[in-house]
Tab-separated table of C-alpha atoms and ligand atoms in Angstrom:
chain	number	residue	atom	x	y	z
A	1	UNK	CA	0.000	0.000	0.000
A	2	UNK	CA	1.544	3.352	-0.889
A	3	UNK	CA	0.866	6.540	1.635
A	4	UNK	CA	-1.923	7.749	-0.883
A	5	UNK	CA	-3.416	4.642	0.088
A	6	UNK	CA	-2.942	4.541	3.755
A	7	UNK	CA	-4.083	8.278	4.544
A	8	UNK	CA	-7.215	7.678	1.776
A	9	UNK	CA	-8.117	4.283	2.729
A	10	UNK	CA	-8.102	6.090	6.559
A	11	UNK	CA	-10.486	9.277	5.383
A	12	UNK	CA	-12.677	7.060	3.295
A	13	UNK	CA	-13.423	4.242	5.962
A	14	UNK	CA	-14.835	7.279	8.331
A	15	UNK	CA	-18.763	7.101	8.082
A	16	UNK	CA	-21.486	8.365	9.757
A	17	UNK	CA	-21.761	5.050	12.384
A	18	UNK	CA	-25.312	5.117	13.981
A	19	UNK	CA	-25.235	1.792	16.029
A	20	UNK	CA	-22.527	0.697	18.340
A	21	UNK	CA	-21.554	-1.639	20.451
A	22	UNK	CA	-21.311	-1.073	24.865
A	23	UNK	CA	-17.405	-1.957	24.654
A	24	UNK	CA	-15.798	0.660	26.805
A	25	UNK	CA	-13.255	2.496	25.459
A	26	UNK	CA	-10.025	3.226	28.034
A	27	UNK	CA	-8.892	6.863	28.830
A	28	UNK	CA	-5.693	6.145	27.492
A	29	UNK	CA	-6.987	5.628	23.849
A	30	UNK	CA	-9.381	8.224	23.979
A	31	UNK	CA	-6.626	10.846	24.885
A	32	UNK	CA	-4.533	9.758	22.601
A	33	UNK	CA	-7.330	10.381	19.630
A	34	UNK	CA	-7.694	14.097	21.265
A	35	UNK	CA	-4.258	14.770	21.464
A	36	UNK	CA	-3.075	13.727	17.971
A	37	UNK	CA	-6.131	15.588	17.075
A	38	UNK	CA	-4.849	18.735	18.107
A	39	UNK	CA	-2.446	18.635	15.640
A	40	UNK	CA	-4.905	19.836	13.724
A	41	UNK	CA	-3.888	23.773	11.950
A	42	UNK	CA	-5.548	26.875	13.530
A	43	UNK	CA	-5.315	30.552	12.312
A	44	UNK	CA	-2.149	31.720	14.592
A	45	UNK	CA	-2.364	28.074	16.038
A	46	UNK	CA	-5.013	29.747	18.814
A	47	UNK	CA	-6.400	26.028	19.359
A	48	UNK	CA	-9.773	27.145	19.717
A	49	UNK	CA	-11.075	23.579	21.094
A	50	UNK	CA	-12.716	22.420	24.073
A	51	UNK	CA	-13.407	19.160	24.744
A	52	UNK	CA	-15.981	17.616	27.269
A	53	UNK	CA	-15.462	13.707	27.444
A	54	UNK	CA	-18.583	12.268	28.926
A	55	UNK	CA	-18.908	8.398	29.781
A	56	UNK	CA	-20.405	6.314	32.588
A	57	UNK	CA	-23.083	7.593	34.836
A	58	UNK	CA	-22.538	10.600	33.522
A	59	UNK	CA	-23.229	9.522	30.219
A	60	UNK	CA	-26.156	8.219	30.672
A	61	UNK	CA	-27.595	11.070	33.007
A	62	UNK	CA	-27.262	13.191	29.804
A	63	UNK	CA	-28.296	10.614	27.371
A	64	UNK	CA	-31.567	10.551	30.118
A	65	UNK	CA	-31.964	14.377	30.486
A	66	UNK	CA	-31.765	14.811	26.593
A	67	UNK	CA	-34.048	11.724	25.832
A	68	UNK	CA	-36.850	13.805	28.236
A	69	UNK	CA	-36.541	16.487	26.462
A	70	UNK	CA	-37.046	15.406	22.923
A	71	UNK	CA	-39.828	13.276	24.421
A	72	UNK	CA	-41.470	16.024	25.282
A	73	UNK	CA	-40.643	18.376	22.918
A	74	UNK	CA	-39.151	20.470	25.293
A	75	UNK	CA	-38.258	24.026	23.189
A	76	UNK	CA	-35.171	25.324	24.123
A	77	UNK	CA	-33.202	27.931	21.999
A	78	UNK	CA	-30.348	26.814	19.761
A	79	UNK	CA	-27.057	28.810	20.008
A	80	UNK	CA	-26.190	28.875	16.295
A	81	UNK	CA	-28.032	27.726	13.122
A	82	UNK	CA	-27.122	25.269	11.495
A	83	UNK	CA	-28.831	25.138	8.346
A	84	UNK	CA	-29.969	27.520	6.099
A	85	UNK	CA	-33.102	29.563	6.969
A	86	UNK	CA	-34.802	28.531	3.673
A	87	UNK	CA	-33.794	25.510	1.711
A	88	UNK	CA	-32.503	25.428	-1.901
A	89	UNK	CA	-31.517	23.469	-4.894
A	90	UNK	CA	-28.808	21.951	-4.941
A	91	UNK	CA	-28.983	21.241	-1.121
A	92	UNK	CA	-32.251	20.815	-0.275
A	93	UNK	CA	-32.260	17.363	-2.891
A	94	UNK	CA	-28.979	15.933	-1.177
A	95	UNK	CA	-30.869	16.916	2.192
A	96	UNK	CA	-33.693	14.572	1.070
A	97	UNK	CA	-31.672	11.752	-0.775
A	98	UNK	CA	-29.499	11.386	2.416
A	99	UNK	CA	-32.389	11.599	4.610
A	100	UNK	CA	-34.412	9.203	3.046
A	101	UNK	CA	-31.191	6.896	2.298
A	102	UNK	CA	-31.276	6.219	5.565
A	103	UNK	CA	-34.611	5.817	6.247
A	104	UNK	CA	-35.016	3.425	3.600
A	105	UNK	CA	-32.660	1.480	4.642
A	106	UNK	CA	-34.104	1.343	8.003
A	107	UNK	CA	-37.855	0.345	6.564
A	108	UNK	CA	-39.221	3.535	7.720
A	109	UNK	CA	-41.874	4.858	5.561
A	110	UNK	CA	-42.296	8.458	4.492
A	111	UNK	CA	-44.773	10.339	6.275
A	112	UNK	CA	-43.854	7.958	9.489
A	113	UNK	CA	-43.695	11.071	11.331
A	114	UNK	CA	-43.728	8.165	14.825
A	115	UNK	CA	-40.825	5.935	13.472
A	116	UNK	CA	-38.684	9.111	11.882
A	117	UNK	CA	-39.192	10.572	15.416
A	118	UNK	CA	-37.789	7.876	16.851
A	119	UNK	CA	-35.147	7.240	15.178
A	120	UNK	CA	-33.567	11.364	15.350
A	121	UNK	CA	-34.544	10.118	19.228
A	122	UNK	CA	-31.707	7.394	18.987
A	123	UNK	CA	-29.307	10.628	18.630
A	124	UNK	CA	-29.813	11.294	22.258
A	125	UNK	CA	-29.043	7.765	23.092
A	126	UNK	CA	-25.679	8.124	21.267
A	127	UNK	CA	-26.846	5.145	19.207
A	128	UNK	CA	-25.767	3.145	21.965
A	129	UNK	CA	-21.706	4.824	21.878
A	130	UNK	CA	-20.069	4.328	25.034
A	131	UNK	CA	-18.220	7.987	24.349
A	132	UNK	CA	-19.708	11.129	23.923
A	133	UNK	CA	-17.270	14.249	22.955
A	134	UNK	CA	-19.284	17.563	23.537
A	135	UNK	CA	-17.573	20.674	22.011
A	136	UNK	CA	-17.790	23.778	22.890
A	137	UNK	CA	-15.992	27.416	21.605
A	138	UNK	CA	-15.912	30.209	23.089
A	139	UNK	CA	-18.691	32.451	22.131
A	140	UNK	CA	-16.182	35.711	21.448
A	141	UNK	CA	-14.416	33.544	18.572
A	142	UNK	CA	-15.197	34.837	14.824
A	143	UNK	CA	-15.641	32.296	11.654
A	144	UNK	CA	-12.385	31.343	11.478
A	145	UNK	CA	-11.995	29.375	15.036
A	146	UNK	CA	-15.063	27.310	13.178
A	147	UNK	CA	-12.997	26.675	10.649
A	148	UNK	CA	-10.293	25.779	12.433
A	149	UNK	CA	-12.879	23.533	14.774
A	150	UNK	CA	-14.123	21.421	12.060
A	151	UNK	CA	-10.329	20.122	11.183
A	152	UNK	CA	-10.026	19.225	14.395
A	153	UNK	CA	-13.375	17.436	14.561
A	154	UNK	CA	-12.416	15.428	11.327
A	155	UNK	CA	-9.198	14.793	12.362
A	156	UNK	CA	-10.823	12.826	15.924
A	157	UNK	CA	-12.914	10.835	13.654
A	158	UNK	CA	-9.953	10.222	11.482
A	159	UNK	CA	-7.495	8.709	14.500
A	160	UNK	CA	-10.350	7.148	15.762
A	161	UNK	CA	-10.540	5.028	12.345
A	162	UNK	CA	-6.581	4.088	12.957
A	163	UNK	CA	-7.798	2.935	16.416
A	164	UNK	CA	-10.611	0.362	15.062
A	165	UNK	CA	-13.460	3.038	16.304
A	166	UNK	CA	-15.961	4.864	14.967
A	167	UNK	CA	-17.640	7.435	15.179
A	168	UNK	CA	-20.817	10.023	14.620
A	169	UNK	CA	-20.857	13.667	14.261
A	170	UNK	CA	-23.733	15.227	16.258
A	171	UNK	CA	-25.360	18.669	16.012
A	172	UNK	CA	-28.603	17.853	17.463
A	173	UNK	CA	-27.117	17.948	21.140
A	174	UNK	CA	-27.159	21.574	20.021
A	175	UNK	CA	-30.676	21.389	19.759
A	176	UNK	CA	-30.780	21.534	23.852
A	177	UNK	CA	-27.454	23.796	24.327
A	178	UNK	CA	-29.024	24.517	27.948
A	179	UNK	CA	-29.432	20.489	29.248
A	180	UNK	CA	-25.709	19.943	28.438
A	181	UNK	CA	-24.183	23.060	29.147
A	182	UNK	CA	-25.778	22.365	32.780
A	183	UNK	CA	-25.274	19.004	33.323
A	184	UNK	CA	-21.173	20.271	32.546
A	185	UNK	CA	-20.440	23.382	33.749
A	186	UNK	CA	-19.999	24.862	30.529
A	187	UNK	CA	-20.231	28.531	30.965
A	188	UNK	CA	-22.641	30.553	29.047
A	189	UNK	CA	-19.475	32.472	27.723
A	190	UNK	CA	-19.405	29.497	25.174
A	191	UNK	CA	-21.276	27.678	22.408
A	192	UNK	CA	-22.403	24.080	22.043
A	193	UNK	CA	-21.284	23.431	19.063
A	194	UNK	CA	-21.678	19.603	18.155
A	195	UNK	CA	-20.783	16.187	19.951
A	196	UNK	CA	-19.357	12.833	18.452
A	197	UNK	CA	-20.473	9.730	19.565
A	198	UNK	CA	-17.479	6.926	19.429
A	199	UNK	CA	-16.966	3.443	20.138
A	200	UNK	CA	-16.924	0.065	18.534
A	201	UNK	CA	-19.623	-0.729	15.054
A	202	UNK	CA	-22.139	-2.946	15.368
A	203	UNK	CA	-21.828	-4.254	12.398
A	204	UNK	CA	-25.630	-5.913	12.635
A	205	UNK	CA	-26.999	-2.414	13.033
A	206	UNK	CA	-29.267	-2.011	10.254
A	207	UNK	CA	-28.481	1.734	10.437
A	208	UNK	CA	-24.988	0.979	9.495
A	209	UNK	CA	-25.233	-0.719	6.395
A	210	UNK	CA	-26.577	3.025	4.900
A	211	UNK	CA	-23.303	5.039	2.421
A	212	UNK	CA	-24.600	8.095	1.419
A	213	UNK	CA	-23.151	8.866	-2.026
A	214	UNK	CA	-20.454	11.966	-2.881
A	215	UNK	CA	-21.222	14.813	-5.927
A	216	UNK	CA	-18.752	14.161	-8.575
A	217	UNK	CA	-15.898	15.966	-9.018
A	218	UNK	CA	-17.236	17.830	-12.066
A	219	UNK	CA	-20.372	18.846	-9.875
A	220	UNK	CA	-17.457	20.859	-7.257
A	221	UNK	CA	-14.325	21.981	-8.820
A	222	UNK	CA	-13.669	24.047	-11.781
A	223	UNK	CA	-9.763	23.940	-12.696
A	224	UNK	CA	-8.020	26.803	-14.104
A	225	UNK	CA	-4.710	26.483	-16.119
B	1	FMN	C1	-21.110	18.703	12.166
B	1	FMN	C2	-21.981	17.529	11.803
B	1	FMN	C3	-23.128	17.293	12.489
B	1	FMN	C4	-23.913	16.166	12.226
B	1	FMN	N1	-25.010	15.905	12.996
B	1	FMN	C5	-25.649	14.720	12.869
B	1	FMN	C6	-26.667	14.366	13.788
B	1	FMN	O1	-27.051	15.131	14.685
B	1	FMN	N2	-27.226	13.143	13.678
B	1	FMN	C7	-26.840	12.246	12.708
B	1	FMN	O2	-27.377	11.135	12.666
B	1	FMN	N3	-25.868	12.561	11.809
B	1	FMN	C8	-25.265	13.768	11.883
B	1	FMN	N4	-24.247	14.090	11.013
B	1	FMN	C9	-23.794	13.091	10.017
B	1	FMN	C10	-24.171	13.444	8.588
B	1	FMN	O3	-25.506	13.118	8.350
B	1	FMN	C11	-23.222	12.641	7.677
B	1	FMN	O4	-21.919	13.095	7.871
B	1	FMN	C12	-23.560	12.736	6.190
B	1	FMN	O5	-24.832	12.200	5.927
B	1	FMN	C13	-22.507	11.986	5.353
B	1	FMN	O6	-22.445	10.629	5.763
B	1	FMN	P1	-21.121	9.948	6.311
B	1	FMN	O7	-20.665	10.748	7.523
B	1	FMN	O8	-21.546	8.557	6.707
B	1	FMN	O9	-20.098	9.989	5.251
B	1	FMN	C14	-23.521	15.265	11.200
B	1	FMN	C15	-22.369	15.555	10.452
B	1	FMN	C16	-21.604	16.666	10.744
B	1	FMN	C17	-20.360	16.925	9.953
């Protein structure tokens, strides 16, 4: 295998992983993901990460709180948007293809408002992840530190491949920024941005068996000699 191979082979094997086994995973490995994830570049290398590792009892107190509050459609306000305000072409048709992807796969039926409801629900049970990462940023930070966050995000879920886990990327934590910033003494001086569940595949997760497809090349870059 040449090194195009090795560092491809690692982005490419990253998915979206929404059903995992209870394995723990030790301290040791998890700080080593973190801290060859801070490698990551950031503009004048301000490192604008923090990192909430929540597991155990503590896990499962915010898995509980969170659970509640979808349940009962609790309203809380959301930090940051997202999404866009109103939905377009291109996007709004890779929205739906993705969505339903997975929904297909799963046998849920459009217009099952019950079993689509359920299934954003597994989000708040960290589809079963043993590790939840919370992020948060400090709320004074411009565009850029986002930038800088989301290379840092990828590059967890990257070392996380080279250790045998996996991983999902969650922004609906930030759907109750108040329940988790609570439950972890996150100051109000920051923002919720996102959490990523990690831990071992099960492989006999239906969920799992879902790829959503890429845009060709032609459909993203224009090259200019
Ligand atoms: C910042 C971020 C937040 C996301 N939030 C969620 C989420 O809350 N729940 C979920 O099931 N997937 C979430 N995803 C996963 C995307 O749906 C997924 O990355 C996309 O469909 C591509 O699939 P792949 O990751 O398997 O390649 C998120 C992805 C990113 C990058």
């Amino acid at each position: 295998m040449d090194e195009f191979d090795i560092v491809a082979g690692a982005i490419t094997s990253r998915r979206s992983v929404r059903g995992f086994l209870p394995d723990p995973v030790s301290v040791e490995l998890i700080s080593k993901i973190l801290a060859t994830a801070s490698y990551a570049p950031s503009g004048s290398n301000i490192q604008p990460w923090n990192v909430h590792v929540v597991m155990g009892p503590k896990r499962d107190e915010l898995s509980r709180l969170l659970l509640d509050a979808h349940r009962q459609k609790l309203p809380e306000a959301r930090e940051y948007e997202y999404y866009p305000v109103q939905w377009r072409s291109p996007y709004i048709e890779r929205r739906r293809a993705t969505g339903w992807g997975l929904y297909e796969t799963l046998g849920i039926q459009k217009g099952d408002r019950q079993a689509s409801a359920a299934q954003h629900g597994r989000n708040y049970a960290f589809f079963g992840a043993p590790v939840v990462l919370v992020f948060a940023i400090d709320k004074d930070l411009r565009q850029g530190s986002w930038l800088d966050y989301g290379m840092f995000l990828q590059n967890i879920m990257v070392s996380a491949r080279g250790c045998g886990l996996h991983t999902c990327p969650q922004a609906a934590i930030a759907n109750y920024p108040g329940i988790v910033k609570r439950l972890l003494g996150i100051g109000d001086d920051q923002t919720v941005i996102c959490a990523i569940s990690m831990g071992y595949e099960d492989s006999s997760c239906p969920a799992n068996q879902f790829r959503p497809p890429r845009i060709d090349l032609d459909e993203f870059v224009v090259f200019h000699s």
